[in-house]
Coordinates of C-alpha atoms in Angstrom, one line a residue:
M266 CA 0.0 0.0 0.0
A267 CA 1.2 3.5 -0.6
A268 CA 2.1 5.4 2.5
H269 CA 3.5 8.9 3.1
H270 CA 3.9 8.3 6.9
R271 CA 4.6 4.8 8.2
Q272 CA 4.3 3.7 11.8
P273 CA 6.4 0.8 13.1
L274 CA 4.5 -2.3 14.4
H275 CA 6.0 -5.4 15.9
T276 CA 5.4 -8.9 14.7
P277 CA 5.4 -11.8 17.2
P278 CA 8.1 -14.5 16.9
D279 CA 5.6 -17.0 15.6
T280 CA 4.6 -14.9 12.6
N281 CA 7.9 -13.5 11.5
N282 CA 8.6 -16.5 9.2
A283 CA 5.0 -17.1 8.2
S284 CA 5.7 -16.5 4.6
D285 CA 8.5 -19.1 4.5
Y286 CA 6.0 -21.9 4.5
A287 CA 3.1 -20.1 2.9
F288 CA 4.9 -19.8 -0.5
G289 CA 5.9 -23.4 -0.7
D290 CA 9.1 -24.6 -2.4
S291 CA 8.8 -22.2 -5.4
D292 CA 11.8 -19.9 -6.0
Q293 CA 9.5 -17.1 -7.2
L294 CA 7.2 -15.0 -5.0
P295 CA 3.5 -15.2 -5.9
S296 CA 2.0 -12.1 -7.5
P297 CA 0.4 -10.1 -6.0
L298 CA 1.6 -10.4 -2.4
I299 CA -1.4 -9.9 -0.2
F300 CA -1.2 -10.1 3.6
R301 CA -3.8 -10.1 6.4
L302 CA -2.9 -7.9 9.4
V303 CA -4.6 -8.3 12.7
Q304 CA -3.7 -7.1 16.2
R305 CA -2.4 -9.9 18.5
S306 CA -1.9 -9.8 22.2
A307 CA 0.9 -11.8 23.9
V308 CA -1.3 -14.9 24.6
P309 CA -0.5 -18.6 24.4
P310 CA -1.2 -20.3 21.0
S311 CA -4.0 -22.3 22.6
E312 CA -6.0 -19.2 23.4
K313 CA -5.5 -17.4 20.1
A314 CA -8.8 -18.6 18.8
K315 CA -10.5 -16.4 21.4
H316 CA -9.0 -13.3 19.7
A317 CA -10.0 -14.3 16.1
D318 CA -12.8 -11.7 16.1
R319 CA -10.3 -8.8 16.1
K320 CA -10.6 -6.6 13.0
A321 CA -8.3 -7.5 10.2
V322 CA -7.1 -5.5 7.3
Y323 CA -5.7 -6.6 4.0
C324 CA -2.8 -5.0 2.1
G325 CA 0.0 -5.5 -0.3
V326 CA 3.8 -4.7 -0.1
R327 CA 5.2 -1.4 -1.0
E328 CA 8.9 -2.2 -0.3
F329 CA 11.0 -4.6 1.7
S330 CA 12.9 -2.1 3.9
S331 CA 11.6 -2.5 7.5
E332 CA 13.8 -3.8 10.2
E333 CA 13.6 -7.5 11.2
G334 CA 10.4 -8.2 13.1
H335 CA 8.8 -4.8 12.1
V336 CA 6.3 -3.7 9.5
G337 CA 5.5 -0.2 8.3
V338 CA 1.8 0.5 7.9
P339 CA 0.1 3.7 6.6
E340 CA -1.8 5.7 9.2
W341 CA -5.3 5.2 7.5
L342 CA -4.8 1.4 7.5
M343 CA -3.9 1.5 11.1
R344 CA -7.0 3.4 11.9
D345 CA -9.1 0.8 10.1
A346 CA -7.4 -2.0 12.1
G347 CA -7.6 -0.1 15.4
L348 CA -3.8 -0.1 15.8
V349 CA -1.4 2.3 17.3
A350 CA 2.4 2.6 16.8
G351 CA 4.2 -0.2 18.7
D352 CA 1.3 -2.6 18.7
S353 CA 2.0 -6.3 18.0
V354 CA 0.4 -7.7 14.8
A355 CA 0.1 -11.0 13.1
V356 CA 1.0 -11.0 9.4
E357 CA -0.5 -13.8 7.4
F358 CA -0.1 -14.4 3.7
V359 CA -3.5 -14.9 2.0
R360 CA -4.7 -15.7 -1.5
P361 CA -8.1 -14.1 -2.0
E362 CA -10.1 -14.7 -5.2
K363 CA -10.1 -12.2 -8.0
G364 CA -12.8 -9.5 -7.5
L365 CA -15.8 -9.4 -9.9
F366 CA -18.0 -6.7 -8.4
A367 CA -17.6 -3.9 -5.7
Q368 CA -20.1 -1.5 -4.3
L369 CA -18.6 1.7 -2.9
Q370 CA -20.3 4.3 -0.8
A371 CA -19.1 7.9 -1.0
L372 CA -18.8 9.4 2.5
D373 CA -18.4 12.9 1.3
G374 CA -20.9 15.0 -0.6
A375 CA -18.1 16.6 -2.6
A376 CA -17.9 13.4 -4.7
K377 CA -20.7 14.7 -6.9
Q378 CA -18.4 17.6 -7.9
I379 CA -15.9 15.3 -9.7
G380 CA -16.3 15.3 -13.4
D381 CA -15.4 11.6 -14.0
L382 CA -15.5 9.9 -10.6
R383 CA -15.1 6.4 -12.0
A384 CA -11.9 7.3 -13.9
L385 CA -10.5 8.9 -10.7
L386 CA -11.3 5.7 -8.7
E387 CA -9.9 3.5 -11.3
A388 CA -6.6 5.4 -11.4
H389 CA -6.3 5.3 -7.6
M390 CA -7.3 1.7 -7.1
R391 CA -4.9 0.5 -9.9
S392 CA -1.9 2.3 -8.4
K393 CA -2.5 2.3 -4.7
L394 CA -4.6 -0.7 -3.7
T395 CA -4.1 -4.5 -4.0
A396 CA -7.2 -5.9 -2.1
L397 CA -10.6 -4.8 -0.9
A398 CA -12.5 -6.0 2.2
V399 CA -16.1 -5.3 3.1
G400 CA -16.3 -2.6 5.8
E401 CA -13.0 -1.0 5.2
T402 CA -12.6 2.7 4.3
F403 CA -10.0 4.3 2.0
Q404 CA -9.3 7.8 0.9
V405 CA -8.7 9.1 -2.6
P406 CA -6.7 12.4 -3.0
V407 CA -8.2 14.8 -5.5
G408 CA -6.2 17.6 -7.1
G409 CA -7.7 21.0 -6.5
M410 CA -9.4 19.9 -3.3
N411 CA -8.1 20.6 0.2
R412 CA -8.9 17.1 1.6
P413 CA -9.3 13.6 0.1
L414 CA -12.6 11.9 -0.6
S415 CA -13.5 8.9 1.6
F416 CA -15.1 5.7 0.3
S417 CA -16.5 2.8 2.2
V418 CA -16.6 -0.8 0.8
V419 CA -20.3 -1.9 1.1
A420 CA -20.3 -5.2 -0.8
L421 CA -18.0 -7.4 -2.8
E422 CA -18.3 -10.5 -5.1
P423 CA -17.5 -13.3 -5.0
M424 CA -16.1 -13.1 -1.4
N425 CA -15.9 -10.5 1.4
V426 CA -12.2 -10.1 0.6
V427 CA -11.0 -9.9 -3.0
D428 CA -7.9 -9.3 -5.1
I429 CA -8.2 -6.3 -7.4
V430 CA -4.8 -6.5 -9.2
D431 CA -5.0 -7.2 -12.9
T432 CA -8.7 -7.9 -12.9
D433 CA -11.8 -6.5 -14.5
L434 CA -13.8 -5.2 -11.5
S435 CA -17.3 -3.8 -12.0
V436 CA -17.9 -0.9 -9.5
D437 CA -21.1 0.7 -8.4
I438 CA -20.8 4.1 -6.5
V439 CA -23.7 5.2 -4.3
H440 CA -24.6 8.1 -1.9
A441 CA -25.2 7.5 1.8
D442 CA -28.9 7.4 1.0
G443 CA -28.4 4.7 -1.6
S444 CA -28.9 6.9 -4.7
V445 CA -26.4 6.3 -7.6
I446 CA -23.8 9.0 -8.1
N447 CA -24.0 10.8 -11.5
S448 CA -20.5 11.1 -12.9
Q449 CA -21.4 14.4 -14.6
M450 CA -21.1 17.6 -12.5
D451 CA -24.4 19.0 -11.4
D452 CA -23.9 22.0 -9.1
D453 CA -26.1 25.0 -9.1
S454 CA -23.3 27.1 -7.6
I455 CA -21.5 27.2 -10.9
G456 CA -22.8 29.8 -13.4
E457 CA -22.3 29.9 -17.1
L458 CA -20.6 32.7 -19.0
V459 CA -22.1 33.6 -22.3
P460 CA -20.4 35.9 -24.8
G461 CA -22.1 39.2 -25.2
V462 CA -24.1 38.9 -22.0
A463 CA -23.1 40.9 -18.9
H464 CA -23.2 38.9 -15.6
N465 CA -23.5 40.8 -12.3
V466 CA -21.7 39.2 -9.3
E467 CA -21.2 40.2 -5.7
V468 CA -18.3 38.7 -3.6
T469 CA -16.7 39.5 -0.3
G470 CA -13.1 39.2 0.9
G471 CA -11.8 35.7 0.3
Q472 CA -15.0 34.4 -1.3
S473 CA -15.3 33.5 -4.9
R474 CA -17.9 33.1 -7.7
I475 CA -17.2 30.4 -10.2
F476 CA -18.4 30.3 -13.8
Q477 CA -18.0 27.8 -16.6
L478 CA -17.0 29.1 -20.0
H479 CA -17.2 27.0 -23.2
I480 CA -14.6 28.1 -25.8
P481 CA -15.3 26.7 -29.3
A482 CA -12.4 25.3 -31.3
Q483 CA -12.4 28.0 -33.9
I484 CA -11.9 30.8 -31.4
K485 CA -8.3 32.3 -31.4
S486 CA -8.5 34.3 -28.2
T487 CA -10.9 34.9 -25.4
D488 CA -11.1 37.9 -23.1
V489 CA -12.8 37.9 -19.7
V490 CA -13.4 41.5 -18.7
V491 CA -14.4 42.3 -15.1
T492 CA -15.4 45.8 -14.1
C493 CA -15.7 46.6 -10.4
Q494 CA -18.2 49.0 -9.0
S495 CA -18.4 51.2 -5.9
G496 CA -14.6 51.1 -5.4
G497 CA -14.2 47.4 -4.6
D498 CA -11.7 45.0 -6.0
V499 CA -11.5 41.4 -7.2
S500 CA -8.9 39.1 -8.7
V501 CA -9.7 37.0 -11.8
C502 CA -8.4 33.4 -12.2
A503 CA -9.1 30.7 -14.7
S504 CA -8.2 27.0 -15.2
R505 CA -9.1 24.2 -17.5
L506 CA -8.6 21.4 -15.0
V507 CA -9.1 22.8 -11.6
R508 CA -12.8 23.3 -10.8
N509 CA -12.4 25.1 -7.6
V510 CA -10.2 27.8 -9.1
S511 CA -8.4 29.8 -6.4
I512 CA -5.6 32.4 -6.1
L513 CA -3.0 29.6 -5.9
D514 CA -4.5 27.0 -8.2
N515 CA -5.0 28.4 -11.6
T516 CA -3.6 28.6 -15.1
W517 CA -4.4 32.2 -16.1
F518 CA -4.8 35.1 -13.6
D519 CA -5.1 38.8 -13.2
Y520 CA -3.9 40.1 -9.8
S521 CA -3.9 43.7 -10.8
L522 CA -4.3 46.4 -8.1
P523 CA -7.7 48.1 -7.3
S524 CA -6.8 51.3 -9.2
Q525 CA -6.2 49.2 -12.4
Q526 CA -9.6 48.9 -13.9
P527 CA -11.1 47.0 -15.6
K528 CA -9.6 43.5 -14.9
R529 CA -8.8 41.7 -18.1
L530 CA -7.9 38.0 -18.5
R531 CA -6.9 36.8 -22.0
I532 CA -6.8 33.1 -23.0
E533 CA -5.0 32.4 -26.3
H534 CA -6.0 29.5 -28.6
N535 CA -2.5 28.0 -28.5
E536 CA -2.7 27.7 -24.7
L537 CA -5.5 25.2 -25.0
P538 CA -5.5 21.6 -26.4
S539 CA -7.1 20.9 -29.7
G540 CA -10.9 21.0 -29.9
S541 CA -13.4 22.9 -27.9
N542 CA -12.7 23.4 -24.2
N543 CA -14.5 24.2 -21.0
V544 CA -12.7 26.7 -18.7
Y545 CA -13.6 27.5 -15.1
V546 CA -13.4 31.2 -14.3
S547 CA -13.3 32.4 -10.7
I548 CA -14.1 36.0 -9.5
I549 CA -12.4 36.3 -6.1
G550 CA -13.0 39.2 -3.7
F551 CA -10.1 40.7 -1.8
A552 CA -11.3 42.8 1.1
A553 CA -14.7 44.4 1.3
A554 CA -17.9 43.3 -0.5
T555 CA -17.6 44.1 -4.2
R556 CA -20.1 44.2 -7.0
A557 CA -18.7 43.6 -10.4
T558 CA -19.8 43.0 -14.0
V559 CA -18.3 40.1 -16.0
E560 CA -18.3 40.0 -19.8
V561 CA -16.7 37.6 -22.3
H562 CA -15.5 38.6 -25.7
F563 CA -14.3 36.2 -28.4
D564 CA -11.5 37.3 -30.8
A565 CA -11.7 40.9 -29.6
H566 CA -9.2 43.4 -30.9
R567 CA -6.9 44.5 -28.1
E568 CA -4.8 47.6 -28.4
A569 CA -1.1 47.2 -27.5
E570 CA -0.4 48.3 -24.0
S571 CA 1.9 51.3 -23.7
T572 CA 5.2 50.5 -22.0
V573 CA 5.9 54.2 -21.3
L574 CA 5.4 55.0 -17.6
A575 CA 5.6 58.8 -17.9
E576 CA 5.8 61.3 -20.6
T577 CA 9.3 62.3 -21.4
A578 CA 9.8 66.0 -22.0
L579 CA 11.2 67.2 -25.3
E580 CA 14.6 68.8 -25.3
A581 CA 14.3 72.5 -24.5
G582 CA 14.8 74.9 -27.4
P583 CA 17.3 77.8 -27.4
N584 CA 14.5 80.2 -26.2
E585 CA 13.0 77.7 -23.6
S586 CA 13.8 76.7 -20.1
V587 CA 12.7 73.6 -18.1
C588 CA 10.4 74.1 -15.2
T589 CA 11.9 72.4 -12.1
N590 CA 8.5 71.6 -10.7
C591 CA 6.5 70.1 -13.5
G592 CA 9.4 69.5 -16.0
S593 CA 7.6 71.4 -18.9
N594 CA 9.5 73.4 -21.5
V595 CA 8.5 77.0 -21.0
P596 CA 9.5 80.1 -23.1
K597 CA 12.2 82.1 -21.2
D598 CA 10.2 85.3 -21.3
R599 CA 7.4 83.6 -19.3
F600 CA 9.5 81.2 -17.2
I601 CA 9.4 83.1 -13.9
M602 CA 5.7 83.6 -14.1
H603 CA 5.1 80.0 -15.0
Q604 CA 7.3 78.6 -12.2
T605 CA 5.7 80.8 -9.6
V606 CA 2.2 79.8 -10.5
C607 CA 3.2 76.1 -11.0
E608 CA 4.8 75.8 -7.5
R609 CA 1.8 77.5 -6.0
H610 CA -0.8 75.2 -7.6
N611 CA 1.0 72.0 -8.4
S612 CA 2.9 69.4 -6.4
K613 CA 5.5 67.0 -7.9
C614 CA 5.9 63.5 -6.5
Q615 CA 9.2 62.9 -4.9
H616 CA 9.5 59.4 -6.2
C617 CA 8.2 59.7 -9.8
P618 CA 7.7 62.3 -12.5
R619 CA 3.9 62.6 -11.9
V620 CA 2.6 66.1 -11.1
F621 CA -0.7 66.6 -9.1
K622 CA -2.8 69.6 -8.3
R623 CA -1.8 70.7 -4.8
G624 CA -4.3 69.6 -2.2
S625 CA -6.2 67.3 -4.6
V626 CA -7.6 63.9 -3.7
E627 CA -5.4 62.3 -6.3
F628 CA -2.2 63.7 -4.6
E629 CA -3.4 62.7 -1.2
Q630 CA -4.1 59.1 -2.4
H631 CA -0.9 58.7 -4.4
W632 CA 1.3 55.9 -3.0
H633 CA 4.7 54.3 -3.5
C634 CA 5.8 50.9 -2.2
N635 CA 8.8 51.3 0.1
I636 CA 10.1 47.8 -0.9
C637 CA 9.8 47.9 -4.7
T638 CA 9.1 50.4 -7.5
E639 CA 5.3 49.8 -7.6
A640 CA 3.1 52.9 -7.4
G641 CA -0.6 53.6 -7.3
D642 CA -3.3 54.7 -4.9
V643 CA -3.4 54.2 -1.2
D644 CA -6.1 51.6 -1.7
D645 CA -3.6 49.5 -3.7
R646 CA -1.2 49.1 -0.7
D647 CA -2.8 46.2 1.1
K648 CA -3.3 44.0 -1.9
H649 CA 0.2 44.8 -3.3
I650 CA 1.8 43.9 0.1
Y651 CA -0.2 40.7 0.3
F652 CA 0.5 39.5 -3.2
S653 CA 4.1 40.7 -3.7
H654 CA 5.8 40.9 -0.3
T655 CA 4.0 38.5 2.1
P656 CA 5.7 35.1 2.5
H657 CA 3.5 32.0 2.0
A658 CA 4.1 28.3 2.3
C659 CA 2.7 25.6 0.0
S660 CA 0.8 22.7 1.5
C661 CA 3.2 20.2 -0.2
N662 CA 6.1 21.5 2.0
P663 CA 4.9 23.8 4.9
V664 CA 8.5 24.4 6.0
H665 CA 9.6 26.2 2.8
M666 CA 8.4 29.8 2.5
Y667 CA 7.9 31.6 -0.8
A668 CA 8.5 35.3 -0.9
S669 CA 5.1 36.2 -2.4
V670 CA 1.8 34.8 -3.7
I671 CA 3.2 35.3 -7.2
E672 CA 6.2 32.9 -6.5
L673 CA 3.9 30.4 -4.8
T674 CA 1.5 30.5 -7.7
A675 CA 4.3 29.8 -10.1
H676 CA 5.4 26.8 -8.0
R677 CA 1.8 25.5 -7.9
R678 CA 1.6 25.7 -11.7
T679 CA 4.8 23.9 -12.4
E680 CA 6.7 21.6 -10.0
C681 CA 4.3 21.2 -7.1
P682 CA 3.4 17.6 -6.4
E683 CA -0.2 18.7 -5.9
R684 CA -0.5 20.3 -9.3
L685 CA -3.5 18.9 -11.2
I686 CA -2.7 17.4 -14.6
E687 CA -4.6 15.4 -17.2
C688 CA -2.7 12.1 -17.3
Q689 CA -1.9 11.1 -20.9
Y690 CA -2.3 7.4 -20.1
C691 CA -5.3 7.0 -17.8
H692 CA -7.0 10.3 -19.0
T693 CA -7.9 11.4 -15.4
N694 CA -7.3 14.7 -13.6
V695 CA -4.9 13.7 -10.9
A696 CA -2.1 15.3 -8.9
Q697 CA 1.2 15.0 -10.8
G698 CA 3.2 13.8 -7.8
S699 CA 6.9 14.4 -6.9
L700 CA 9.6 15.6 -9.2
P701 CA 11.2 13.0 -11.6
T702 CA 14.5 11.4 -10.6
T703 CA 15.4 9.1 -13.5
A704 CA 16.9 10.5 -16.7
E705 CA 14.1 9.1 -19.0
A706 CA 11.4 10.7 -16.8
I707 CA 13.2 14.0 -16.9
L708 CA 13.5 13.9 -20.7
R709 CA 9.9 13.0 -21.0
G710 CA 8.9 15.7 -18.5
Q711 CA 6.8 13.2 -16.5
H712 CA 6.3 13.4 -12.7
E713 CA 5.4 10.6 -10.3
H714 CA 1.9 9.8 -11.5
E715 CA 2.5 9.7 -15.2
W716 CA 5.7 7.8 -14.8
S717 CA 4.0 5.2 -12.6
C718 CA 0.9 5.1 -14.8
G719 CA 3.0 4.7 -18.0
S720 CA 5.0 1.8 -16.5
R721 CA 2.0 -0.5 -16.9
S722 CA 2.6 -3.0 -19.7
I723 CA 0.3 -4.0 -22.5
S724 CA 0.6 -6.6 -25.2
C725 CA 1.7 -5.4 -28.7
V726 CA -1.0 -6.3 -31.3
K727 CA 1.7 -7.1 -33.8
C728 CA 4.5 -8.9 -32.0
K729 CA 2.6 -9.9 -28.8
A730 CA 5.5 -8.5 -26.7
Y731 CA 4.7 -6.8 -23.5
V732 CA 5.6 -3.1 -23.8
P733 CA 5.3 -0.3 -21.2
I734 CA 2.5 2.1 -22.1
R735 CA 4.8 5.1 -22.3
Q736 CA 6.9 3.2 -24.9
V737 CA 4.1 2.1 -27.1
K738 CA 4.4 5.0 -29.5
T739 CA 8.2 4.3 -30.0
H740 CA 7.6 0.6 -30.2
M741 CA 5.0 1.0 -33.0
Q742 CA 7.3 3.3 -34.8
L743 CA 9.9 0.6 -34.9
H744 CA 7.4 -1.8 -36.4
E745 CA 6.6 0.9 -39.0
M746 CA 10.4 1.3 -39.8
K747 CA 10.7 -2.5 -40.3
E748 CA 7.7 -2.5 -42.6
Q749 CA 9.1 0.5 -44.6
R750 CA 12.5 -1.2 -44.8
A751 CA 10.8 -4.4 -46.0
R752 CA 8.8 -2.5 -48.7
A753 CA 11.9 -0.6 -49.8
N754 CA 14.1 -3.8 -49.8
I755 CA 16.6 -2.2 -47.5
V756 CA 19.3 -4.5 -46.3
P757 CA 20.4 -3.8 -42.7
C758 CA 24.0 -3.4 -41.4
V759 CA 25.6 -6.7 -40.3
N760 CA 26.5 -5.2 -36.9
R761 CA 23.8 -6.4 -34.5
E762 CA 24.2 -3.2 -32.5
C763 CA 23.3 -1.0 -35.5
A764 CA 20.0 -0.5 -37.4
R765 CA 21.4 1.5 -40.4
E766 CA 21.4 0.5 -44.0
R767 CA 24.2 -1.8 -45.2
G768 CA 26.9 -0.1 -47.2
D769 CA 29.0 -1.2 -50.2
N770 CA 32.0 -2.7 -48.3
P771 CA 33.4 -6.3 -48.0
L772 CA 32.3 -6.7 -44.3
G773 CA 28.6 -5.8 -45.0
L774 CA 28.7 -2.9 -42.5
C775 CA 27.1 0.6 -42.8
A776 CA 29.3 3.6 -43.5
I777 CA 29.4 4.5 -39.7
C778 CA 30.4 1.1 -38.5
F779 CA 32.9 0.5 -41.3
G780 CA 34.6 3.9 -40.9
P781 CA 37.0 2.9 -38.1
L782 CA 38.1 -0.1 -40.1
Y783 CA 38.8 1.7 -43.3
S784 CA 42.3 2.1 -44.6
G785 CA 43.7 3.6 -47.9
Q786 CA 46.4 0.9 -48.2
H787 CA 46.3 -1.5 -51.2
D788 CA 44.7 -4.7 -49.9
P789 CA 43.5 -6.9 -52.8
D790 CA 43.0 -10.0 -50.7
N791 CA 41.4 -8.2 -47.7
Q792 CA 44.0 -9.7 -45.3
R793 CA 44.8 -6.3 -43.6
L794 CA 41.1 -5.6 -43.3
L795 CA 40.5 -8.8 -41.5
K796 CA 43.4 -8.2 -39.2
R797 CA 42.1 -4.7 -38.3
L798 CA 38.7 -6.3 -37.6
A799 CA 40.3 -8.9 -35.3
R800 CA 42.3 -6.3 -33.4
T801 CA 39.2 -4.1 -32.9
M802 CA 37.0 -7.0 -31.7
H803 CA 39.7 -8.4 -29.4
S804 CA 40.3 -4.9 -27.8
Q805 CA 36.6 -4.4 -27.4
L806 CA 36.2 -7.8 -25.6
T807 CA 39.2 -7.4 -23.3
S808 CA 39.5 -3.6 -22.7
G809 CA 36.1 -2.2 -23.7
C810 CA 35.1 0.9 -25.5
G811 CA 35.2 3.1 -22.4
S812 CA 31.6 4.5 -22.7
K813 CA 29.6 4.6 -19.5
Q814 CA 26.4 4.3 -21.5
C815 CA 27.5 1.1 -23.4
K816 CA 25.2 -1.9 -22.9
N817 CA 26.9 -4.2 -25.5
L818 CA 27.4 -7.6 -23.8
H819 CA 30.2 -8.3 -26.3
C820 CA 32.2 -5.3 -24.8
A821 CA 34.1 -5.2 -21.5
S822 CA 32.6 -1.8 -20.8
G823 CA 29.1 -2.9 -21.6
R824 CA 29.3 -5.9 -19.3
A825 CA 30.7 -3.8 -16.5
N826 CA 27.9 -1.2 -16.9
V827 CA 25.2 -3.9 -16.9
S828 CA 26.5 -5.9 -14.0
N829 CA 29.0 -5.0 -11.3
D830 CA 30.0 -8.6 -10.9
A831 CA 31.1 -9.0 -14.5
V832 CA 34.4 -10.8 -14.8
P833 CA 36.8 -9.5 -17.5
L834 CA 37.6 -11.9 -20.4
T835 CA 41.1 -13.3 -20.7
Q836 CA 43.1 -12.9 -23.8
T837 CA 42.5 -16.6 -24.7
A838 CA 38.7 -16.5 -24.1
A839 CA 38.4 -13.3 -26.2
A840 CA 40.4 -15.0 -29.1
A841 CA 38.1 -18.0 -28.9
M842 CA 35.0 -15.7 -29.4
L843 CA 36.6 -14.2 -32.5
I844 CA 37.0 -17.5 -34.3
P845 CA 33.3 -17.9 -35.5
V846 CA 33.3 -14.4 -36.9
L847 CA 36.7 -14.7 -38.7
K848 CA 35.7 -18.1 -40.2
A849 CA 32.5 -16.5 -41.6
Y850 CA 34.6 -13.8 -43.3
A851 CA 37.3 -16.3 -44.5
P852 CA 36.2 -16.4 -48.1
L853 CA 37.2 -12.7 -48.4
A854 CA 40.9 -13.7 -48.3
T855 CA 40.6 -16.1 -51.3
A856 CA 37.9 -14.9 -53.6
T857 CA 37.8 -11.9 -55.9
N858 CA 35.0 -9.6 -54.8
G859 CA 34.4 -12.3 -52.3
Y860 CA 32.1 -10.2 -50.2
L861 CA 29.4 -10.7 -52.9
I862 CA 29.1 -14.4 -52.1
I863 CA 29.3 -14.3 -48.3
D864 CA 26.3 -15.3 -46.2
Y865 CA 26.0 -12.3 -43.9
S866 CA 22.9 -13.6 -42.2
G867 CA 25.0 -16.1 -40.2
I868 CA 27.6 -13.5 -38.9
D869 CA 27.1 -12.7 -35.2
L870 CA 29.0 -9.3 -35.1
H871 CA 28.6 -6.9 -32.2
L872 CA 30.6 -3.7 -32.7
C873 CA 30.3 -0.7 -30.4
I874 CA 29.2 2.3 -32.4

């Protein structure tokens, strides 16, 4: 079972080696490994039957890393079994029958808010559970929700305990009152945005109003425009996957200050997957109650925003002087009069070039942040400080603090394990999981869930080989290459470590593989060529190619990379391995153009590329 926090439990001496006799004489462990855990008191074996009614739980194995006589159990499983850390438990290997049917009861009303509840359960049960028992309760984490959903197992077939690994399990999901859950969302709290129709909303500080917006496939850009009334302020966020869009969990956002009106959120066509899409838009209040008008425009023309913060005065002419108060160019014959009147009626900001009428409301409300260069009205201060200069922690790691909401939001949209993604393999909206650690996962850009989900194997319809789902596309491309090569009558390179087309040379190699063996010396009987081949192969078998990525088992470096226990070949053993290859190429030394009559199909040549 998956566990983030494991508590140590003790196994009695009589159960420590229970698995030794449960598996029989077979050298391989059965699959899956399912164990029955039950609390045991220190009682004589003759009295253990009296304690058979203790609650038992069934689970699989995550890893074999506990100390001898101890097992690590997740907290939710301990709660189901009535265990606490340090309890003594009996661990018994069991073989339940494959499950055929399961009836689950959702213990949380939020389950009806999930778009595809069955797909979510399927993904969780496939990756986290090995067995189900009637009466047990398990939790399913949901991306975008603060707490997981709880489900109780009501009924199972054919037994009260079943194995759910690699089986086709039919599942019914019901409410507490027995009604069947509809997998489609049905929530009156979500409104619908319609282009060209103004929607009036009212939100208070911290509260939100969520809308659903349908964007047709042919639309190139979508603008959500929010105009606040009566001096209030809101933030606008949107997401395609997260239903409960918030300040932290979103894809598009507008955190502009109260003085910056209207709020405008633009969604470009290239930021959405192909086809029409449903986007969730959230209007979130900041402080006081705010009334706002929400409008949606498709493919609206948007004027380019000016990047000039303040007007720059033109260079003063020969008959002009620059006013030290407002910075204007004034004719010299009127300069004294202008400056006197200007200083009497106008006030210049000490931090920026803006000039205000002395004693005006605008001047009194003008504000500059003492931490950064942001400027605006006094009403902007609280929101700016909260979003830009207040440290926040993410729920995935409460210890680490981010300098601002902006930085935390960037973390939640990229590397956070709780970030909601649409898995390309199981097609469910799930949390992406922890950062990748393997090179292939990093190159593929896959986090924990997609890497685990893509590790499941399926049978190839063409060659019947079992291939991981994440490699199916590449595997089918190899089949296509082979078919194309067969249609084009392409002859492959004799080197088994190469897949290129065979070149026109006596050894039947491609140009890349034959390159290190080529020499411009006159060699009509190919004797020197065969000696170079023998030296290259012998050096490869005894010394290796030196590459840390080599996996060629006919190379000393490749054997060392594959296995740390590989023993280097002796000179004699390496020479013995060369004999079959050199015998196959023997006709080259006696026949004119002998490579035309050599049977290359029987040559087992493995050269490092």
